Amino acid sequence: MPDYTSHLARNWDWWKLYREKLGERELSEFTNRVYRLFIKMKPGSFFSIEKNVTEKNRDLFIKMCCMFIDETRHSPLSPHGYYELTADCTLLKHVELIQNSPLLNGNNRRYLQKDKQRS
């Protein structure tokens, strides 16, 4: 089973490296494509990184996922849910919020994600 956790964004140094490697325009276009993917995902759906992202683009794609998740974690929760990567970073999930369930704030989601990674 693949494990892509080595591609997680641990800091922001990757942004400068990719900007130098790809150029500002190409990096911006890639960012827009990844963000559109997030926005189009329906609550409860999954996107297989393993099957749909080439090895060449996988590192940048996963780092973009981290950036999107981090940016939306600090905004008010959408009634449609939130996004997360699986512990092995092979799937991107749009987690659907269930009616009448307590809402999780960004800090709770972050700790839940860490707990999933430990198990």
Coordinates of N, CA and C in Angstrom, one line a residue:
M1 N 0.8 -1.2 0.0 CA 0.0 0.0 0.0 C 0.9 1.2 0.0
P2 N 0.6 2.2 -0.9 CA 1.5 3.4 -1.0 C 1.3 4.3 0.3
D3 N 2.3 5.1 0.5 CA 2.2 6.0 1.6 C 2.9 7.3 1.1
Y4 N 2.1 8.4 1.0 CA 2.7 9.6 0.4 C 2.9 10.7 1.5
T5 N 3.0 10.3 2.7 CA 3.1 11.3 3.8 C 4.4 12.1 3.7
S6 N 5.4 11.6 3.0 CA 6.6 12.3 2.8 C 6.4 13.6 2.0
H7 N 5.3 13.7 1.3 CA 4.9 14.9 0.5 C 4.2 16.0 1.2
L8 N 3.8 15.7 2.5 CA 3.1 16.7 3.3 C 3.9 18.0 3.4
A9 N 3.3 19.1 3.4 CA 3.9 20.4 3.6 C 4.3 20.6 5.1
R10 N 5.5 20.6 5.4 CA 5.9 20.7 6.8 C 6.2 22.2 7.2
N11 N 6.5 23.0 6.2 CA 6.7 24.4 6.3 C 6.4 25.1 4.9
W12 N 6.7 26.3 4.8 CA 6.4 27.0 3.5 C 7.6 27.1 2.6
D13 N 8.7 26.5 2.8 CA 9.9 26.5 2.0 C 9.6 26.0 0.6
W14 N 8.7 25.0 0.5 CA 8.3 24.4 -0.8 C 7.7 25.4 -1.8
W15 N 7.0 26.4 -1.3 CA 6.4 27.4 -2.2 C 7.4 28.1 -3.0
K16 N 8.5 28.6 -2.4 CA 9.5 29.3 -3.1 C 10.3 28.4 -4.1
L17 N 10.5 27.2 -3.7 CA 11.2 26.2 -4.6 C 10.4 26.0 -5.8
Y18 N 9.1 25.7 -5.7 CA 8.2 25.5 -6.8 C 8.0 26.7 -7.7
R19 N 8.0 27.9 -7.0 CA 7.9 29.1 -7.8 C 9.1 29.3 -8.7
E20 N 10.2 29.0 -8.1 CA 11.5 29.1 -8.9 C 11.5 28.1 -10.0
K21 N 11.1 26.9 -9.7 CA 11.1 25.8 -10.7 C 10.1 25.9 -11.8
L22 N 8.9 26.3 -11.5 CA 7.8 26.3 -12.4 C 7.5 27.7 -13.0
G23 N 7.9 28.7 -12.2 CA 7.5 30.1 -12.6 C 6.2 30.5 -11.9
E24 N 6.0 31.8 -11.7 CA 4.9 32.3 -11.0 C 3.5 31.9 -11.7
R25 N 3.5 32.0 -13.0 CA 2.3 31.8 -13.7 C 1.9 30.3 -13.7
E26 N 2.8 29.4 -14.0 CA 2.5 28.0 -14.0 C 2.1 27.5 -12.6
L27 N 2.7 28.0 -11.5 CA 2.4 27.6 -10.2 C 1.0 28.1 -9.8
S28 N 0.7 29.3 -10.2 CA -0.6 29.9 -10.0 C -1.7 29.1 -10.7
E29 N -1.5 28.7 -11.9 CA -2.4 27.9 -12.7 C -2.7 26.6 -12.1
F30 N -1.6 25.9 -11.6 CA -1.7 24.6 -10.9 C -2.5 24.8 -9.6
T31 N -2.2 25.8 -8.9 CA -3.0 26.1 -7.7 C -4.5 26.3 -8.0
N32 N -4.8 27.0 -9.0 CA -6.2 27.2 -9.4 C -6.9 25.9 -9.7
R33 N -6.2 25.0 -10.5 CA -6.8 23.8 -10.9 C -7.0 22.9 -9.6
V34 N -6.1 22.9 -8.7 CA -6.3 22.0 -7.5 C -7.4 22.6 -6.6
Y35 N -7.5 23.9 -6.5 CA -8.5 24.5 -5.7 C -9.9 24.3 -6.3
R36 N -10.0 24.4 -7.7 CA -11.3 24.1 -8.3 C -11.7 22.7 -8.1
L37 N -10.8 21.7 -8.0 CA -11.1 20.3 -7.7 C -11.8 20.3 -6.3
F38 N -11.2 20.9 -5.3 CA -11.7 20.9 -4.0 C -13.2 21.5 -4.0
I39 N -13.3 22.6 -4.7 CA -14.6 23.3 -4.7 C -15.7 22.5 -5.4
K40 N -15.3 21.7 -6.4 CA -16.3 20.9 -7.1 C -16.7 19.6 -6.4
M41 N -15.8 19.2 -5.4 CA -16.1 17.9 -4.8 C -17.4 18.0 -4.0
K42 N -18.2 17.0 -4.1 CA -19.5 17.0 -3.3 C -19.2 16.4 -1.9
P43 N -19.9 16.9 -0.9 CA -19.7 16.3 0.5 C -19.9 14.8 0.4
G44 N -19.0 14.1 1.1 CA -19.0 12.7 1.2 C -18.2 12.0 0.1
S45 N -17.6 12.8 -0.8 CA -16.9 12.2 -1.9 C -15.4 12.1 -1.6
F46 N -14.7 11.3 -2.4 CA -13.3 11.0 -2.3 C -12.6 11.3 -3.6
F47 N -11.4 11.7 -3.6 CA -10.6 11.8 -4.8 C -9.3 11.0 -4.5
S48 N -9.0 10.0 -5.4 CA -7.9 9.2 -5.3 C -6.6 9.8 -5.8
I49 N -5.7 10.2 -5.0 CA -4.5 10.8 -5.4 C -3.6 9.8 -6.1
E50 N -3.7 8.6 -5.5 CA -2.9 7.5 -6.1 C -3.3 7.2 -7.6
K51 N -4.5 7.2 -7.9 CA -5.0 6.9 -9.2 C -5.0 8.1 -10.2
N52 N -5.2 9.3 -9.7 CA -5.5 10.5 -10.5 C -4.4 11.5 -10.6
V53 N -3.4 11.4 -9.8 CA -2.3 12.4 -9.9 C -1.0 11.6 -10.3
T54 N -0.3 12.2 -11.3 CA 0.9 11.5 -11.8 C 2.0 11.7 -10.7
E55 N 2.9 10.8 -10.8 CA 4.0 10.8 -9.9 C 4.8 12.1 -9.9
K56 N 4.9 12.7 -11.1 CA 5.6 14.0 -11.4 C 4.9 15.1 -10.6
N57 N 3.6 15.1 -10.5 CA 2.8 16.2 -9.9 C 2.4 15.9 -8.4
R58 N 2.6 14.7 -8.0 CA 2.1 14.2 -6.7 C 2.6 15.1 -5.5
D59 N 3.9 15.4 -5.5 CA 4.4 16.2 -4.4 C 3.8 17.6 -4.3
L60 N 3.7 18.2 -5.4 CA 3.1 19.6 -5.4 C 1.6 19.5 -5.1
F61 N 0.9 18.5 -5.7 CA -0.5 18.3 -5.4 C -0.8 18.2 -3.9
I62 N -0.1 17.3 -3.3 CA -0.3 17.1 -1.8 C 0.0 18.3 -1.0
K63 N 1.0 19.0 -1.4 CA 1.3 20.3 -0.7 C 0.2 21.3 -0.9
M64 N -0.3 21.3 -2.1 CA -1.5 22.2 -2.4 C -2.7 21.8 -1.5
C65 N -2.9 20.5 -1.4 CA -4.0 20.0 -0.5 C -3.8 20.5 0.9
C66 N -2.6 20.4 1.4 CA -2.3 20.9 2.8 C -2.6 22.4 2.9
M67 N -2.2 23.2 1.9 CA -2.4 24.6 1.9 C -3.9 24.9 1.9
F68 N -4.7 24.2 1.0 CA -6.1 24.5 1.0 C -6.8 24.1 2.3
I69 N -6.4 22.9 2.9 CA -7.0 22.5 4.1 C -6.6 23.4 5.3
D70 N -5.4 23.9 5.3 CA -5.0 24.9 6.3 C -5.7 26.2 6.2
E71 N -5.9 26.7 5.0 CA -6.6 27.9 4.8 C -8.1 27.8 5.2
T72 N -8.7 26.7 4.8 CA -10.1 26.6 5.2 C -10.3 26.2 6.6
R73 N -9.4 25.6 7.3 CA -9.5 25.2 8.7 C -9.7 26.5 9.5
H74 N -9.2 27.6 9.1 CA -9.3 28.8 10.0 C -10.5 29.6 9.6
S75 N -11.3 29.2 8.6 CA -12.5 29.9 8.2 C -13.7 29.3 8.9
P76 N -14.8 29.9 8.9 CA -16.0 29.3 9.5 C -16.4 28.0 8.7
L77 N -16.8 27.0 9.4 CA -17.2 25.8 8.8 C -18.3 25.9 7.8
S78 N -18.2 25.3 6.7 CA -19.3 25.3 5.7 C -20.3 24.3 6.2
P79 N -21.6 24.5 5.9 CA -22.6 23.6 6.3 C -22.4 22.3 5.5
H80 N -21.6 22.3 4.4 CA -21.4 21.2 3.5 C -20.3 20.3 4.0
G81 N -19.5 20.7 5.0 CA -18.4 19.8 5.5 C -17.0 20.5 5.4
Y82 N -16.0 19.6 5.5 CA -14.6 20.1 5.5 C -13.8 19.1 4.7
Y83 N -12.6 19.4 4.5 CA -11.7 18.5 3.7 C -10.6 17.9 4.5
E84 N -10.1 16.7 4.2 CA -8.9 16.2 4.8 C -8.3 15.1 3.9
L85 N -7.0 14.9 4.2 CA -6.3 13.8 3.6 C -6.3 12.6 4.5
T86 N -6.3 11.4 3.9 CA -6.2 10.2 4.7 C -4.8 10.2 5.3
A87 N -4.7 9.3 6.3 CA -3.4 9.2 7.1 C -2.2 8.9 6.1
D88 N -2.5 8.1 5.1 CA -1.4 7.8 4.1 C -1.3 8.7 2.9
C89 N -2.2 9.7 2.9 CA -2.2 10.7 1.8 C -2.5 10.2 0.5
T90 N -3.3 9.1 0.4 CA -3.6 8.5 -0.9 C -5.0 9.0 -1.3
L91 N -5.8 9.5 -0.4 CA -7.2 10.0 -0.7 C -7.4 11.4 -0.1
L92 N -8.1 12.2 -0.9 CA -8.6 13.5 -0.5 C -10.0 13.3 -0.2
K93 N -10.5 13.7 1.0 CA -11.9 13.5 1.3 C -12.6 14.8 1.6
H94 N -13.8 14.9 1.1 CA -14.7 16.0 1.5 C -15.7 15.4 2.5
V95 N -15.4 15.7 3.7 CA -16.1 15.1 4.8 C -17.5 15.8 5.0
E96 N -18.5 15.0 5.0 CA -19.9 15.6 5.1 C -20.2 15.7 6.6
L97 N -20.7 16.9 6.9 CA -21.2 17.1 8.3 C -22.6 16.5 8.4
I98 N -22.9 15.8 9.4 CA -24.2 15.1 9.6 C -25.1 16.1 10.5
Q99 N -26.3 16.2 10.0 CA -27.3 17.1 10.7 C -27.3 16.7 12.2
N100 N -27.4 17.7 13.1 CA -27.6 17.5 14.5 C -26.4 16.9 15.2
S101 N -25.2 16.9 14.5 CA -24.0 16.4 15.2 C -23.2 17.7 15.6
P102 N -22.5 17.6 16.7 CA -21.7 18.7 17.1 C -20.7 19.1 16.1
L103 N -20.6 20.4 15.8 CA -19.6 20.8 14.8 C -18.2 20.8 15.4
L104 N -17.2 20.4 14.6 CA -15.8 20.4 15.1 C -15.2 21.7 14.7
N105 N -14.4 22.3 15.5 CA -13.7 23.5 15.1 C -12.4 23.0 14.5
G106 N -11.6 23.9 13.9 CA -10.4 23.6 13.2 C -9.4 22.8 14.1
N107 N -9.3 23.2 15.4 CA -8.4 22.6 16.3 C -8.8 21.1 16.6
N108 N -10.1 20.9 16.7 CA -10.5 19.5 17.0 C -10.2 18.6 15.7
R109 N -10.4 19.2 14.5 CA -10.2 18.4 13.3 C -8.7 18.1 13.2
R110 N -7.9 19.0 13.6 CA -6.4 18.8 13.5 C -6.0 17.7 14.4
Y111 N -6.5 17.7 15.6 CA -6.1 16.6 16.6 C -6.7 15.3 16.2
L112 N -7.9 15.3 15.6 CA -8.5 14.0 15.1 C -7.6 13.5 14.0
Q113 N -7.1 14.3 13.1 CA -6.3 13.9 12.0 C -5.0 13.3 12.6
K114 N -4.4 13.9 13.6 CA -3.2 13.4 14.2 C -3.4 12.1 14.8
D115 N -4.6 11.9 15.5 CA -4.9 10.7 16.1 C -5.1 9.6 15.1
K116 N -5.7 9.9 13.9 CA -5.8 8.9 12.9 C -4.4 8.4 12.4
Q117 N -3.5 9.4 12.3 CA -2.2 9.1 11.8 C -1.4 8.2 12.8
R118 N -1.7 8.3 14.1 CA -1.0 7.5 15.1 C -1.5 6.0 15.1
S119 N -2.7 5.8 14.7 CA -3.3 4.5 14.8 C -3.0 3.6 13.5

